[in-house]
Amino acid sequence: MPYQSPISPGYSWYEATAGERPEYPVLDGDRVCDVVVIGGGFTGLSAAAHLAKAGVNVVLIEQARFGDGASGRNGGQMGTGQRAWPEDQEEEIGRERAQALFSIAEDAKRHMHDFAETHGIDIGYRPGQLSVVHKKRYLKDYRKHAEVMAERYGYPHISFMDRAETAQRVGSSFFHGGVRDTGTGHINPLKLVIGTARVAAENGAQIFENTKATRIHKVGDRVVVATEKGVINADRALVAVNAYGDAKLEPVSAAHVMPIRSFIGATEPLTGAMKDKLIPGGESIDDSRFVVRYFRKYGDDRLLFGGREAYTADNPRDIARHIRKQIAEIYPELSDVEISHAWGGSVGITMPREPFAREVMPGVTSLGGFSGHGVMLSHFTGRLYAEAVTGDNARLQHLRDLKVPAFPGGRSFRKPMLTLALTWYAMLDRL
Ligand SMILES: Cc1cc2nc3c(=O)[nH]c(=O)nc-3n(C[C@H](O)[C@H](O)[C@H](O)COP(=O)(O)OP(=O)(O)OC[C@H]3O[C@@H](n4cnc5c(N)ncnc54)[C@H](O)[C@@H]3O)c2cc1C
């Protein structure tokens, strides 16, 4: 039987092709440590790995298997910069801070490659990303973005594509144009999860799967985290639960980081003319919708296609049907394509689409809300947390300084209000 995660739907192609992976134990008994990390995605695992490498005594607990949240199941697109374009961030936080955040994101990109290389993790990196425009009126913004990135941010890797070039590179005339970024790429996210867990364990972190934190509280100046079979007593804690958190465990993060469910389908390997026509340059692609569609030809020439349906409780078969329909809009030749794997996960978003980094109670830091842009940022942010614990707070402070407000509506109305807002944006995408 394929593994079925208790927290995210479907069986991913990444899981199906991961081969043997180590299982980590359930925490059974109490622990005393310097840092307890809750959440075994990129953020938590990277924090644990870097803390352990620095000699810090760290315990990490994950309620399911590592990567069962967003980190092992995502689109693998690294992107460039933060989720919001720096020129848009400038309006809110000024040029200097937008530049600092852009530099952090470039550091994150380098970190991804260095970490993988240093620790011998094959992350399946492929270069190139196309960001394509589904409404003609967005074209001028994309053209301007390429100019701004080169002239103001010293990033020369983004070039504007007209309609003909876009059609050739995508293998479809569905889009009006876009930009091509040769300074980034895409990865196999589950391989990074598995590799990071290994690095954490090899460096002495005590890491546990199928171990859920049920309570975080303070006893004097210590942080105490309860689980079903043991209590962890630490100097400090990192809450890295992202979209999988709940208000009972930690209400501040839950008020600021909200889940949107996103689904991916992998086709059977493409063959013949379609294999050659689709994305001949091997880039990953994201489009200009608010409810982004993201896809790439990957692995054994499958199309991995992601789209977002925010709040459905679809079962995997429905995911496949839905994804096939979205594929056929762009590639009508694939309207009958077989979807071999279909799965989903929850993306953690914040109101301004900026990461949430905050001390939520003394000694307890929460990190998350990368808003669909966390493949490269979350792993690096875990490292920045480790850096801060071991004495250098400077880079993490840039994220802490972001003024991310809570979603409106209070505990009872937050989710329905978000649902309404997102339905509205999804509708605008179609107009
Ligand atoms: C389908 C999908 C596609 C995506 N595509 C992209 C993309 O192409 N590019 C991109 O940049 N970003 C993408 N993202 C977002 C990206 O995956 C995330 O930003 C990133 O993985 C966040 O990592 P994280 O460690 O913060 O959170 P997660 O990976 O979600 O990890 C949080 C972990 O906390 C655990 N947890 C929660 N509560 C508890 C508890 N009480 N006790 C113990 N453990 C707990 C959860 O089980 C989970 O494993 C996508 C996300 C999804 C879901």
Short mmCIF file of C-alpha atoms and ligand atoms in Angstrom, two decimals, residues 5-8 14 37-46 60-79 83 129 185-187 189 193 208 210-216 225-227 239-246 249-250 260-264 284-286 294-296 306-308 343-348 367-379 381, ligand 1:
data_model
loop_
_atom_site.label_atom_id
_atom_site.label_comp_id
_atom_site.label_asym_id
_atom_site.label_seq_id
_atom_site.Cartn_x
_atom_site.Cartn_y
_atom_site.Cartn_z
CA SER A 5 0.15 10.88 5.15
CA PRO A 6 -2.23 11.59 8.02
CA ILE A 7 -1.98 15.35 7.38
CA SER A 8 -1.90 15.89 3.58
CA TYR A 14 8.29 12.36 -5.01
CA VAL A 37 11.98 22.53 17.34
CA ILE A 38 8.35 21.77 16.49
CA GLY A 39 7.79 20.87 12.83
CA GLY A 40 9.83 18.72 10.45
CA GLY A 41 9.60 20.66 7.18
CA PHE A 42 12.41 22.67 5.58
CA THR A 43 12.33 25.35 8.29
CA GLY A 44 12.47 23.05 11.30
CA LEU A 45 14.85 20.47 9.83
CA SER A 46 17.26 23.10 8.56
CA LEU A 60 12.99 18.15 16.89
CA ILE A 61 9.51 16.64 16.76
CA GLU A 62 7.29 16.16 13.70
CA GLN A 63 3.68 15.04 14.02
CA ALA A 64 3.73 12.90 10.83
CA ARG A 65 6.72 11.97 8.67
CA PHE A 66 9.32 14.57 7.72
CA GLY A 67 8.14 16.50 4.68
CA ASP A 68 4.50 15.46 5.04
CA GLY A 69 3.57 19.13 5.31
CA ALA A 70 4.38 21.47 2.42
CA SER A 71 8.10 20.73 2.23
CA GLY A 72 8.08 17.22 0.77
CA ARG A 73 5.15 17.79 -1.58
CA ASN A 74 5.56 21.14 -3.28
CA GLY A 75 6.23 22.39 -6.81
CA GLY A 76 9.98 22.60 -6.19
CA GLN A 77 10.32 26.04 -7.79
CA MET A 78 12.98 28.16 -6.10
CA GLY A 79 12.12 31.52 -7.65
CA ARG A 83 7.13 36.38 -2.88
CA GLN A 129 12.16 29.55 -14.50
CA GLY A 185 15.78 26.75 -10.99
CA HIS A 186 13.80 23.90 -9.47
CA ILE A 187 14.46 20.87 -7.30
CA PRO A 189 11.86 18.88 -2.54
CA VAL A 193 13.87 16.99 3.22
CA PHE A 208 11.47 12.26 16.04
CA ASN A 210 4.97 10.79 14.46
CA THR A 211 5.35 12.90 17.59
CA LYS A 212 2.87 15.72 17.98
CA ALA A 213 3.38 18.73 20.23
CA THR A 214 0.18 19.14 22.20
CA ARG A 215 1.13 22.09 24.39
CA ILE A 216 3.81 24.76 24.69
CA VAL A 225 6.64 21.19 25.14
CA ALA A 226 4.28 18.32 25.84
CA THR A 227 3.79 15.32 23.57
CA VAL A 239 7.64 26.81 16.22
CA ALA A 240 8.02 25.78 12.56
CA VAL A 241 4.53 24.43 11.92
CA ASN A 242 3.63 26.84 9.08
CA ALA A 243 0.15 26.11 7.64
CA TYR A 244 -0.23 22.97 9.76
CA GLY A 245 -0.35 24.77 13.10
CA ASP A 246 -3.44 25.23 15.19
CA LEU A 249 -0.96 24.88 20.22
CA GLU A 250 0.14 28.46 19.47
CA ILE A 260 -4.51 27.40 1.45
CA ARG A 261 -4.64 23.93 0.00
CA SER A 262 -2.77 23.41 -3.24
CA PHE A 263 -2.81 20.32 -5.45
CA ILE A 264 -0.42 18.74 -7.92
CA SER A 284 9.80 25.43 -14.34
CA ILE A 285 6.84 27.70 -15.03
CA ASP A 286 4.52 29.80 -12.89
CA TYR A 294 2.85 26.07 -11.66
CA PHE A 295 4.26 23.28 -13.76
CA ARG A 296 7.38 21.67 -15.12
CA GLY A 306 0.05 22.36 -9.75
CA GLY A 307 -2.99 24.52 -9.32
CA ARG A 308 -4.78 25.74 -6.30
CA TRP A 343 -1.54 14.90 -4.12
CA GLY A 344 -1.83 18.12 -2.19
CA GLY A 345 -0.62 20.10 0.76
CA SER A 346 -1.22 23.31 2.63
CA VAL A 347 0.60 26.52 1.76
CA GLY A 348 1.03 29.00 4.63
CA LEU A 367 8.76 31.14 11.55
CA GLY A 368 6.53 30.47 8.56
CA GLY A 369 4.10 32.06 6.11
CA PHE A 370 6.41 32.00 3.10
CA SER A 371 3.29 32.40 0.98
CA GLY A 372 4.07 29.88 -1.76
CA HIS A 373 7.69 31.00 -2.02
CA GLY A 374 9.30 28.92 0.69
CA VAL A 375 11.28 26.30 -1.21
CA MET A 376 14.42 28.35 -1.03
CA LEU A 377 13.47 30.81 1.73
CA SER A 378 12.24 28.44 4.45
CA HIS A 379 15.35 26.23 4.49
CA THR A 381 15.34 30.90 7.39
C1 LIG B 1 1.36 21.84 -3.07
C2 LIG B 1 2.35 22.90 -2.72
C3 LIG B 1 3.16 23.47 -3.72
C4 LIG B 1 4.10 24.43 -3.39
N1 LIG B 1 4.94 24.86 -4.37
C5 LIG B 1 5.95 25.72 -4.07
C6 LIG B 1 6.90 26.10 -5.05
O1 LIG B 1 6.90 25.60 -6.16
N2 LIG B 1 7.85 27.00 -4.69
C7 LIG B 1 7.93 27.53 -3.43
O2 LIG B 1 8.82 28.34 -3.17
N3 LIG B 1 7.05 27.16 -2.47
C8 LIG B 1 6.09 26.25 -2.74
N4 LIG B 1 5.23 25.83 -1.76
C9 LIG B 1 5.45 26.33 -0.39
C10 LIG B 1 6.62 25.63 0.31
O3 LIG B 1 6.49 24.25 0.18
C11 LIG B 1 6.63 26.05 1.79
O4 LIG B 1 6.80 27.45 1.87
C12 LIG B 1 7.74 25.41 2.60
O5 LIG B 1 7.81 24.03 2.38
C13 LIG B 1 7.50 25.70 4.08
O6 LIG B 1 8.29 24.87 4.90
P1 LIG B 1 7.98 24.80 6.45
O7 LIG B 1 8.99 23.91 7.04
O8 LIG B 1 7.91 26.19 6.99
O9 LIG B 1 6.51 24.18 6.56
P2 LIG B 1 5.99 22.69 6.34
O10 LIG B 1 6.82 21.96 5.37
O11 LIG B 1 4.54 22.77 6.11
O12 LIG B 1 6.29 22.00 7.74
C14 LIG B 1 5.54 22.24 8.91
C15 LIG B 1 5.55 20.94 9.68
O13 LIG B 1 5.06 21.16 11.01
C16 LIG B 1 4.45 19.98 11.41
N5 LIG B 1 3.59 20.23 12.57
C17 LIG B 1 2.49 21.01 12.63
N6 LIG B 1 1.96 20.98 13.85
C18 LIG B 1 2.74 20.16 14.59
C19 LIG B 1 2.69 19.72 15.94
N7 LIG B 1 1.72 20.12 16.78
N8 LIG B 1 3.64 18.88 16.38
C20 LIG B 1 4.63 18.44 15.54
N9 LIG B 1 4.70 18.81 14.25
C21 LIG B 1 3.78 19.67 13.79
C22 LIG B 1 3.65 19.55 10.18
O14 LIG B 1 3.27 18.20 10.25
C23 LIG B 1 4.62 19.88 9.06
O15 LIG B 1 5.38 18.77 8.65
C24 LIG B 1 4.25 24.89 -2.04
C25 LIG B 1 3.45 24.34 -1.05
C26 LIG B 1 2.51 23.35 -1.37
C27 LIG B 1 1.67 22.76 -0.28
#
